[in-house]
Short mmCIF file of C-alpha atoms in Angstrom, two decimals:
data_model
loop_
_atom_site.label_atom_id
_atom_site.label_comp_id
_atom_site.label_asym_id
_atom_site.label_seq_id
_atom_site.Cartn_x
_atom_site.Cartn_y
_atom_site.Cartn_z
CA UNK R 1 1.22 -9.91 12.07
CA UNK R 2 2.10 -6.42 10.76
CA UNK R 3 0.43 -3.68 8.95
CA UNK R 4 1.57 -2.70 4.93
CA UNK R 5 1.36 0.47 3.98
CA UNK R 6 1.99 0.93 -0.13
CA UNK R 7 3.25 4.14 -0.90
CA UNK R 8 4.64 6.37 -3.32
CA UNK R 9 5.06 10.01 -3.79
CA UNK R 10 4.14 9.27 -7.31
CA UNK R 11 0.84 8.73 -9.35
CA UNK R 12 0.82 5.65 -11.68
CA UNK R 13 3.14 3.79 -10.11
CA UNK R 14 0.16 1.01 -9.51
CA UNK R 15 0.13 1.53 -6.30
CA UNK R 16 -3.63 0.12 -5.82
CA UNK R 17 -3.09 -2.23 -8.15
CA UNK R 18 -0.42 -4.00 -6.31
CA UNK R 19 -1.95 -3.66 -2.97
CA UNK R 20 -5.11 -5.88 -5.04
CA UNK R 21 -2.66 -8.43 -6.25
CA UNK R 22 -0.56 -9.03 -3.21
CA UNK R 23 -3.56 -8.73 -0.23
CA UNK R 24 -5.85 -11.35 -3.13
CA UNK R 25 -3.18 -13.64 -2.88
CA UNK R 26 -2.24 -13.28 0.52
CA UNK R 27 -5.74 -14.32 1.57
CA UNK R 28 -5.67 -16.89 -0.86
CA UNK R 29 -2.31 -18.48 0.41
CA UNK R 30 -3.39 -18.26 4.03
CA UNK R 31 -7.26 -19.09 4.58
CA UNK R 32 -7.07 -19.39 8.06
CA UNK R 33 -6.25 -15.68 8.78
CA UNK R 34 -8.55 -12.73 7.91
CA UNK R 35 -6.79 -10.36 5.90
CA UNK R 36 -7.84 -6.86 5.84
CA UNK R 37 -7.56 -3.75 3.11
CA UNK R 38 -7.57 -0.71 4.07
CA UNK R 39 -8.50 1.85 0.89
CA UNK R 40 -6.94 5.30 2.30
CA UNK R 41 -6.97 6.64 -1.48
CA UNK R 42 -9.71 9.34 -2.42
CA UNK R 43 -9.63 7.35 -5.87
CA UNK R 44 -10.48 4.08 -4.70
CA UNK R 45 -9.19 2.21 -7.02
CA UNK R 46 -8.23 -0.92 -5.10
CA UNK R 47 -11.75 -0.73 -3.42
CA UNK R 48 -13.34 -0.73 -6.96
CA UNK R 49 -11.31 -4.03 -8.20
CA UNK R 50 -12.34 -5.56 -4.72
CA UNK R 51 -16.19 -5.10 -5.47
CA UNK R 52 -16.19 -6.21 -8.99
CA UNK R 53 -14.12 -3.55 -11.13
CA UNK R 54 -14.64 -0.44 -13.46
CA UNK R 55 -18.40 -1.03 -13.51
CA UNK R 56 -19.65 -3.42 -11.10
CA UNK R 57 -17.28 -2.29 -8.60
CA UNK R 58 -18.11 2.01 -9.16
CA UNK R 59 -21.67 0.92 -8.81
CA UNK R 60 -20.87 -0.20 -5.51
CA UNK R 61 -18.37 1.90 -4.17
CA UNK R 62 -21.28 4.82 -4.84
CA UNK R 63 -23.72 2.81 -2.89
CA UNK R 64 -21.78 2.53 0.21
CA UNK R 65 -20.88 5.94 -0.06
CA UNK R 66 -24.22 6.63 0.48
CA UNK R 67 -24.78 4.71 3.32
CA UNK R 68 -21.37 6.25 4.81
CA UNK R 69 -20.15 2.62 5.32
CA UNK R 70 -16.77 3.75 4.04
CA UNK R 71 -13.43 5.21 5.61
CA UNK R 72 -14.97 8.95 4.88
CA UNK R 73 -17.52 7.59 7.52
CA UNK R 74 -15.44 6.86 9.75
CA UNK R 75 -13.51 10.00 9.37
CA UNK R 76 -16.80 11.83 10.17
CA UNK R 77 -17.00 10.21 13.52
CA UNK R 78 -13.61 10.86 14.68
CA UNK R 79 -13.80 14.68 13.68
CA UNK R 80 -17.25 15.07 15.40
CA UNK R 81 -15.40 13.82 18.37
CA UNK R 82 -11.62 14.18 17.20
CA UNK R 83 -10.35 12.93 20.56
CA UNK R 84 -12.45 10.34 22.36
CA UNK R 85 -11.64 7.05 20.37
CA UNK R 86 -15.60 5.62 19.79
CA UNK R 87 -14.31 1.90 19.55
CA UNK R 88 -16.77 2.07 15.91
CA UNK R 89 -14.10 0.81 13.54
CA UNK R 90 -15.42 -2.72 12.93
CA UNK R 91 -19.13 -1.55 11.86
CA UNK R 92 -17.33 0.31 8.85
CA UNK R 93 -16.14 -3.31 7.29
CA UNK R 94 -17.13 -4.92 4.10
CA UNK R 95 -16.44 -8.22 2.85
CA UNK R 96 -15.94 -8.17 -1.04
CA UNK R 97 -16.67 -11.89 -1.80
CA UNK R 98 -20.37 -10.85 -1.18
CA UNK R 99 -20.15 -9.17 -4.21
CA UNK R 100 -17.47 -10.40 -5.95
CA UNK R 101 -16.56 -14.25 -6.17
CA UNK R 102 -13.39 -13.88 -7.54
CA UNK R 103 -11.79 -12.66 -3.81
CA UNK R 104 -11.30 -14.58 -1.41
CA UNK R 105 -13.67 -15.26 1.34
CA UNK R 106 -10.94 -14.15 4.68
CA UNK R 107 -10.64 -10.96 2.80
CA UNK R 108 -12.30 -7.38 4.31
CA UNK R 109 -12.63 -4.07 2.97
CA UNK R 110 -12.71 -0.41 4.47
CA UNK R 111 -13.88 1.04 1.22
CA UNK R 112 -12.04 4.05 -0.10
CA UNK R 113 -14.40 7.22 -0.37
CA UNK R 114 -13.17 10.81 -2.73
CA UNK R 115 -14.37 12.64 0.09
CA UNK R 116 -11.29 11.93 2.25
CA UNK R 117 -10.18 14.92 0.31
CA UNK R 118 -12.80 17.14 1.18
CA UNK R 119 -11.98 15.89 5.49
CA UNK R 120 -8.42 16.71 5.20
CA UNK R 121 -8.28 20.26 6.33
CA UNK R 122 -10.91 19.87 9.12
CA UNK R 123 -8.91 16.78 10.04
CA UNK R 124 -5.66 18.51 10.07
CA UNK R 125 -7.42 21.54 11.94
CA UNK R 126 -8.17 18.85 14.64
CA UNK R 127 -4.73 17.78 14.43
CA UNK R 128 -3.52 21.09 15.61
CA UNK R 129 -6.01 22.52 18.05
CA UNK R 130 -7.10 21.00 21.16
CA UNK R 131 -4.94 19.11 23.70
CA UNK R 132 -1.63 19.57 23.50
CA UNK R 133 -1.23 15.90 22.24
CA UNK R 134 -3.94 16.65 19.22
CA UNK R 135 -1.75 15.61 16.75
CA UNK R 136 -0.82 12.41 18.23
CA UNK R 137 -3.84 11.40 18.96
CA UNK R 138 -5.58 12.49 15.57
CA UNK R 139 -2.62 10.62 13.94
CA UNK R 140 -3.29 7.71 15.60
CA UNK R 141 -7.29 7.60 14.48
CA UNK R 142 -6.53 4.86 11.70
CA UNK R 143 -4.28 3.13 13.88
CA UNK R 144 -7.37 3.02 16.12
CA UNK R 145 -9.58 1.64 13.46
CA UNK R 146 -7.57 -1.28 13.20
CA UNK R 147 -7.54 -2.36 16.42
CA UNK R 148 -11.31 -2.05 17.19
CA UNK R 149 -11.22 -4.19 13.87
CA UNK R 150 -8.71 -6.86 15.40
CA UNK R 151 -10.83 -6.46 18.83
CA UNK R 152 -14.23 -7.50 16.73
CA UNK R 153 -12.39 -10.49 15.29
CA UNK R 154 -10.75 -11.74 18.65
CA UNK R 155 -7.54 -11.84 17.03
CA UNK R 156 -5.07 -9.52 16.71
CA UNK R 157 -2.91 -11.84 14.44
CA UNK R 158 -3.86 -10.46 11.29
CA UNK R 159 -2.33 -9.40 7.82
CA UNK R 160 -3.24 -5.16 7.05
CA UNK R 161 -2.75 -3.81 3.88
CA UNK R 162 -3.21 0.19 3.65
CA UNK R 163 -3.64 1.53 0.27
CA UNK R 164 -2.30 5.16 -0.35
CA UNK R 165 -2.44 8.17 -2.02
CA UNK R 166 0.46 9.67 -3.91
CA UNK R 167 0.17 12.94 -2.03
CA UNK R 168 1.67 13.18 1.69
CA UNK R 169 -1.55 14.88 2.75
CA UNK R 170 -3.00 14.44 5.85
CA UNK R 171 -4.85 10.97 5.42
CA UNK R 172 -1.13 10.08 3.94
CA UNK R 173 0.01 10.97 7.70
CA UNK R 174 -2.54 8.55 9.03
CA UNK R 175 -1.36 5.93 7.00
CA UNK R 176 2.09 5.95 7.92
CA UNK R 177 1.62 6.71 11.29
CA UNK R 178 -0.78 3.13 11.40
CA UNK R 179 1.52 1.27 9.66
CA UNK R 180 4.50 -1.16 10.94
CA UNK R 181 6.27 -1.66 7.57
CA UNK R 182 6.21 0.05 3.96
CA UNK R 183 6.41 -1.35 0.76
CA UNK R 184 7.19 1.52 -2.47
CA UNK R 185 6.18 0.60 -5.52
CA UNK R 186 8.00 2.49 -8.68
CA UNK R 187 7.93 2.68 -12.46
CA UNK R 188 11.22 2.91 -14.06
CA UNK R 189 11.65 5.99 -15.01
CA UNK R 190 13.21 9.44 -13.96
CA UNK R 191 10.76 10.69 -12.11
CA UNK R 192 10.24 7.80 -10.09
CA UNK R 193 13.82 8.44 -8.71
CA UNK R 194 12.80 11.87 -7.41
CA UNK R 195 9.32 10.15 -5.71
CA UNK R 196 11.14 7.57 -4.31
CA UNK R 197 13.61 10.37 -2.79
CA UNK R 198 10.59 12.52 -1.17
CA UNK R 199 9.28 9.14 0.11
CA UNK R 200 12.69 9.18 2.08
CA UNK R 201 12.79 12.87 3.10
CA UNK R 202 8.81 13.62 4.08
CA UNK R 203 8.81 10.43 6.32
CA UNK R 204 11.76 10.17 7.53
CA UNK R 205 13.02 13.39 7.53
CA UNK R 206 16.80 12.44 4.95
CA UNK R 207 18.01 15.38 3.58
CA UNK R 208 20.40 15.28 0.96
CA UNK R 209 21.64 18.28 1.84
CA UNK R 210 23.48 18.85 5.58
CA UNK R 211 21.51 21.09 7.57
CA UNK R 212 18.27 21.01 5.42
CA UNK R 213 14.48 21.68 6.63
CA UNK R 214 13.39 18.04 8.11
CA UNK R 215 9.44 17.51 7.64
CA UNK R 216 7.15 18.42 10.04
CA UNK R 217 5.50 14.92 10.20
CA UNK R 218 9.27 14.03 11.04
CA UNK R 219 9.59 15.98 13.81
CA UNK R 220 6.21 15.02 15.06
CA UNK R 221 6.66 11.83 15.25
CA UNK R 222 9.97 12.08 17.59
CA UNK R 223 8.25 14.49 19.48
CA UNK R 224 5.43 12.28 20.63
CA UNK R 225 7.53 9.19 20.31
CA UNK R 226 5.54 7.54 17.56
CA UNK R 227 6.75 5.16 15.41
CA UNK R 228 6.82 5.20 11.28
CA UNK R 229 6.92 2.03 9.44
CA UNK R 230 10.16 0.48 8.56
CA UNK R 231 10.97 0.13 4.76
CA UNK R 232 10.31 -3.12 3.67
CA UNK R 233 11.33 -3.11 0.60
CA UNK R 234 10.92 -1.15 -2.96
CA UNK R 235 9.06 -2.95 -6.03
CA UNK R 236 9.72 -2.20 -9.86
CA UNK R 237 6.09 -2.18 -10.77
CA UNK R 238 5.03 -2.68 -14.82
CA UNK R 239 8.55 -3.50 -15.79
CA UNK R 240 8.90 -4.09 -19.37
CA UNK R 241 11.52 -5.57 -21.71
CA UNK R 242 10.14 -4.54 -25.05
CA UNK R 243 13.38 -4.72 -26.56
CA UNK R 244 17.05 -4.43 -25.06
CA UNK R 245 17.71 -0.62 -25.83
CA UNK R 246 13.96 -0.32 -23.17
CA UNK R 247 15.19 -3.05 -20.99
CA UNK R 248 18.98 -1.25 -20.19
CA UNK R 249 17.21 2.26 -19.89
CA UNK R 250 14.89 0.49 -16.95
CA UNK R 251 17.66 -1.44 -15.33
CA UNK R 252 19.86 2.09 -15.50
CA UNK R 253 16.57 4.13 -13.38
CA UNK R 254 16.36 1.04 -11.34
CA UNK R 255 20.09 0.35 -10.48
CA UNK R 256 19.69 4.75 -9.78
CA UNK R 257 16.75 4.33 -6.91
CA UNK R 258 18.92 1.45 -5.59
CA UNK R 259 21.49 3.62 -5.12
CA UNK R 260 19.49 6.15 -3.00
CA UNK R 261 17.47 3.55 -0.99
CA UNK R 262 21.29 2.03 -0.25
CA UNK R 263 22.88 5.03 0.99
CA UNK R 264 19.82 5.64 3.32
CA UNK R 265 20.39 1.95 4.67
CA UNK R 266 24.26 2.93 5.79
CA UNK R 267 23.63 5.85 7.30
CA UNK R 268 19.97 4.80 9.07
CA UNK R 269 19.97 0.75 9.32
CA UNK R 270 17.42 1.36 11.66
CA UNK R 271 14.48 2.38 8.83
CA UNK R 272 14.48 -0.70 7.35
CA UNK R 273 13.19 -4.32 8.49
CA UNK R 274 14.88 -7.29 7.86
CA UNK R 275 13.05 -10.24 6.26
CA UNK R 276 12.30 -12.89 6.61
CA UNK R 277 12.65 -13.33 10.25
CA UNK R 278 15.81 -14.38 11.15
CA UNK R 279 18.35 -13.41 8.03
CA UNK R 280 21.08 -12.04 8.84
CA UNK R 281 21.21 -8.20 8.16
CA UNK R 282 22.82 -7.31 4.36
CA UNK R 283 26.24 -6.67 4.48
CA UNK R 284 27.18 -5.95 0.66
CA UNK R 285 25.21 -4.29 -1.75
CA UNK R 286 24.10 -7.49 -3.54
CA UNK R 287 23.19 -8.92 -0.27
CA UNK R 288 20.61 -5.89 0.27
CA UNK R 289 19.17 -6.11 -3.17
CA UNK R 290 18.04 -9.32 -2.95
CA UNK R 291 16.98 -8.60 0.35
CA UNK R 292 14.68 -5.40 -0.18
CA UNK R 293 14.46 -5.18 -4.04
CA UNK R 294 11.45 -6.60 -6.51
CA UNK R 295 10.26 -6.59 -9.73
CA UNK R 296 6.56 -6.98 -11.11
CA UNK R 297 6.80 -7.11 -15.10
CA UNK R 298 3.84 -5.65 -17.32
CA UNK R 299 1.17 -8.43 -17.96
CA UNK R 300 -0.08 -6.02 -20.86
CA UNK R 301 -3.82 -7.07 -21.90
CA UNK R 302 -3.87 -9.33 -18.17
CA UNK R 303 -3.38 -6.63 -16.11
CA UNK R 304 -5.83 -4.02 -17.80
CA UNK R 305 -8.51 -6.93 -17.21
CA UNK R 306 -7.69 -8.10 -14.02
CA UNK R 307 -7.98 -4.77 -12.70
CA UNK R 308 -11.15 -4.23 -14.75
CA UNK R 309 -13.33 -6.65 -14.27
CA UNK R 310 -11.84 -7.28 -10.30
CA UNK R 311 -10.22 -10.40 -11.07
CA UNK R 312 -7.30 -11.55 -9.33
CA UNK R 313 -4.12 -12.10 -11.84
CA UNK R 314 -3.57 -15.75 -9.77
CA UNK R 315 -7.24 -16.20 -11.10
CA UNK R 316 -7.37 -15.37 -14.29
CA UNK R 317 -7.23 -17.84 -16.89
CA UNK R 318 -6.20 -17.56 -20.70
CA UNK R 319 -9.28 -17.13 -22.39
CA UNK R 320 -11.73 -14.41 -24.18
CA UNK R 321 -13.02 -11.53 -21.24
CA UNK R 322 -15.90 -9.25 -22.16
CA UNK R 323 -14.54 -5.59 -21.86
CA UNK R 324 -16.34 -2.38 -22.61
CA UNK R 325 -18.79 -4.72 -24.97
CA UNK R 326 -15.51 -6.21 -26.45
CA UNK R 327 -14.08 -9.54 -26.53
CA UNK R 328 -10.19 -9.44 -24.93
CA UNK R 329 -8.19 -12.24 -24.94
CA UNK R 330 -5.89 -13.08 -22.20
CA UNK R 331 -2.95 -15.37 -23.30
CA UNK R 332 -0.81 -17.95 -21.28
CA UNK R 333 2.10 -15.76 -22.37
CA UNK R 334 0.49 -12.64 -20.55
CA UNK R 335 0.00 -14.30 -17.17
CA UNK R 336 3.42 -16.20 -17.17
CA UNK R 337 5.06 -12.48 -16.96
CA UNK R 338 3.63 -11.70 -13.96
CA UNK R 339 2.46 -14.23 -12.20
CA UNK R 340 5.58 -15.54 -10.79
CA UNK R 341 6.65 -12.23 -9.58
CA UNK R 342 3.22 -11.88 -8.16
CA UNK R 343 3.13 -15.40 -5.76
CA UNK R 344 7.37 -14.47 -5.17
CA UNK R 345 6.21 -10.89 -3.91
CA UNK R 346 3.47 -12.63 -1.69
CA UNK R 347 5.05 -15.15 -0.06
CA UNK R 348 7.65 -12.59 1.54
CA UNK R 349 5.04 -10.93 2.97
CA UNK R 350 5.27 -12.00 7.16
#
C-alpha cells in the first residue's frame, strides 16, 4: 500500500479538504485496513474536520496541542535528537471516531499543530549540520514516523494520506521525501497554472528554460539516492459550471495545466505512476487524460458544511444543519455534484 501526499504550491486549492473526503471514504470503502492521515499543514485544517469541525474540532486540536500529542511533538523529539530515530511515532496517533462519529472507525490521525512553522528553521539547521548524511536522514524523519506507525499495527499494508502545506518549506520536504505517489489538487484559474508549474520545477527539478537553476531539494535527493513520489495524477478541485461563458474559461485553464503536466510526461515518463496496476502506459494525449486527470465540482452549501461541522460529503444527507446558530439546508442537488466525483476519485486510489 502506498503513501499520498496532496500538494500544491497554491493556497485554496482545497487541498485539506480533499485529503478529508478521499482518506473518509477510503476507510469507509475498505474496513479491513487502517488508514492513516497525516496533517503536515501548520493550519490544520484536515485535522480540525477529522475531530468534529470549525468548533468542536479547534477545541480539540488546542487540547492535544497541549498535551504535545501532535506532529509538532514529534518534531520536538527528532530535533532534540535529530539523528537517532527514537522508534516513538505510534504514541503520537489519534483516532478521530473517539470524538467524532461521523469518521470511520479504521481511520488515525497525526494531528496537524501551527507550530510546525515555528520548528522549521531549527529543523532545517539540523538538516545541514551534523553528519555528512544530515539531510538525508532529517528528511527521512516523517518517513520514519510511518513506519514505527506500520510496526505498532503489525502491518505494513496500509493506505497514508499526507496533508500539505502550500509552501515548499522544510516540513513540505518531509512530506515529499515520505511519500510514494502525489496527487495535485488545482482550481481553475491562472494562477493555478503557475502552482502547478513550481510543483514540477521545486520537486523535480523541470526547468522550462535549458540550463536553468534545478532546486536544491532536487539535487538532494539524487545525491543521497532518495526517492520523490511519482505523480499520480492532478485533480480540478471546486469546478463550477455556473453558466457556459464560466464553464469554457475553466475547461481553457484546465486544458492549459494539461498541457504542462503532458509535456513533463514525454520528456520524464519516469515521474509519473501508472494506475491502476496493470494498464498499459498512455500513448496519446487522450489516453493520459483519462489516465491522470480528475475533476471534483463545487457542492456549494454541502461542502461549506461538510467541512464545518466534520462530516463526510458520502455522509451527509439532504436536510437542515445547524451552522454558526443558523439553520443550512443541504439539498439532493448539492450532494449529486460531488459525490460521484468523490467515490470515482476514491476508488482509484491503490
Amino acid at each position: 500500500m502506498a503513501v499520498y501526499a496532496l500538494w500544491n504550491n497554491k493556497g485554496g486549492v482545497g487541498k485539506s479538504y480533499l485529503t478529508f473526503q478521499i482518506a473518509t471514504e477510503y476507510a469507509r470503502t475498505h474496513p479491513d485496513q487502517k488508514v492513516l492521515v497525516v496533517d503536515l499543514c501548520p493550519q490544520a485544517n484536515v485535522s480540525s474536520m477529522l475531530l468534529g469541525g470549525i468548533i468542536e474540532g479547534e477545541s480539540r486540536l488546542t487540547e492535544s496541542a497541549e498535551q504535545g500529542n501532535t506532529i509538532a511533538g514529534y518534531i520536538d523529539a527528532r530535533i532534540t535528537s535529530p539523528y537517532i530515530t527514537p522508534n516513538t511515532g505510534a504514541t503520537f496517533l489519534a483516532q478521530p471516531s473517539i470524538n467524532n462519529a461521523e469518521i470511520p472507525r479504521n481511520l488515525f490521525l497525526v494531528t496537524g499543530d501551527e507550530r510546525l512553522e515555528l520548528q522549521a528553521s531549527r529543523v532545517s539547521g539540523a538538516a545541514n549540520t551534523g553528519p555528512a548524511d544530515a539531510w538525508r536522514i532529517v528528511h527521512s524523519w516523517i518517513s520514519d514516523l510511518i513506519h514505527d506507525i506500520r510496526t505498532s499495527w503489525n502491518n505494513q499494508e496500509n493506505t497514508i494520506f499526507i496533508d500539505c502545506n502550500p509552501s515548499f518549506t522544510m516540513y513540505t520536504e518531509l512530506a515529499m521525501s515520505a511519500s510514494d505517489r502525489l496527487i495535485i489538487p488545482f482550481s481553475a484559474d491562472g494562477s493555478s497554472k503557475r502552482a502547478v508549474r513550481a510543483v514540477l520545477s521545486l520537486l523535480y527539478g523541470t526547468n522550462r528554460a535549458r540550463g536553468g537553476e534545478r532546486s536544491e531539494f532536487a539535487v538532494k535527493t539524487e545525491q543521497f539516492r532518495m526517492t520523490t513520489p511519482k505523480i499520480y495524477c492532478y485533480v480540478g478541485n471546486r469546478l463550477t459550471t455556473i453558466n457556459r461563458h464560466s464553464a469554457i474559461a475553466f475547461k481553457q485553464v484546465i486544458n492549459e495545466i494539461r498541457d504542462e503536466v503532458w509535456a513533463v510526461w514525454q520528456q520524464n515518463p519516469n515521474d509519473f505512476c501508472i494506475h491502476p496496476q496493470g494498464a498499459g502506459i498512455p500513448t496519446t494525449r487522450a489516453a493520459f487524460t483519462r489516465m491522470f486527470q480528475y475533476e471534483v465540482v463545487d457542492a456549494n452549501t454541502a461542502s461549506v458544511v461538510s467541512s464545518a461541522l466534520g462530516i463526510p460529503i458520502m455522509r451527509l444527507a439532504p436536510r437542515n444543519y445547524q451552522l454558526a446558530g443558523k439553520s443550512v439546508l443541504v439539498n439532493q442537488s448539492q450532494l449529486e455534484k460531488q459525490q460521484p466525483n468523490i467515490q470515482t476519485l476514491t476508488r482509484m486510489i491503490e
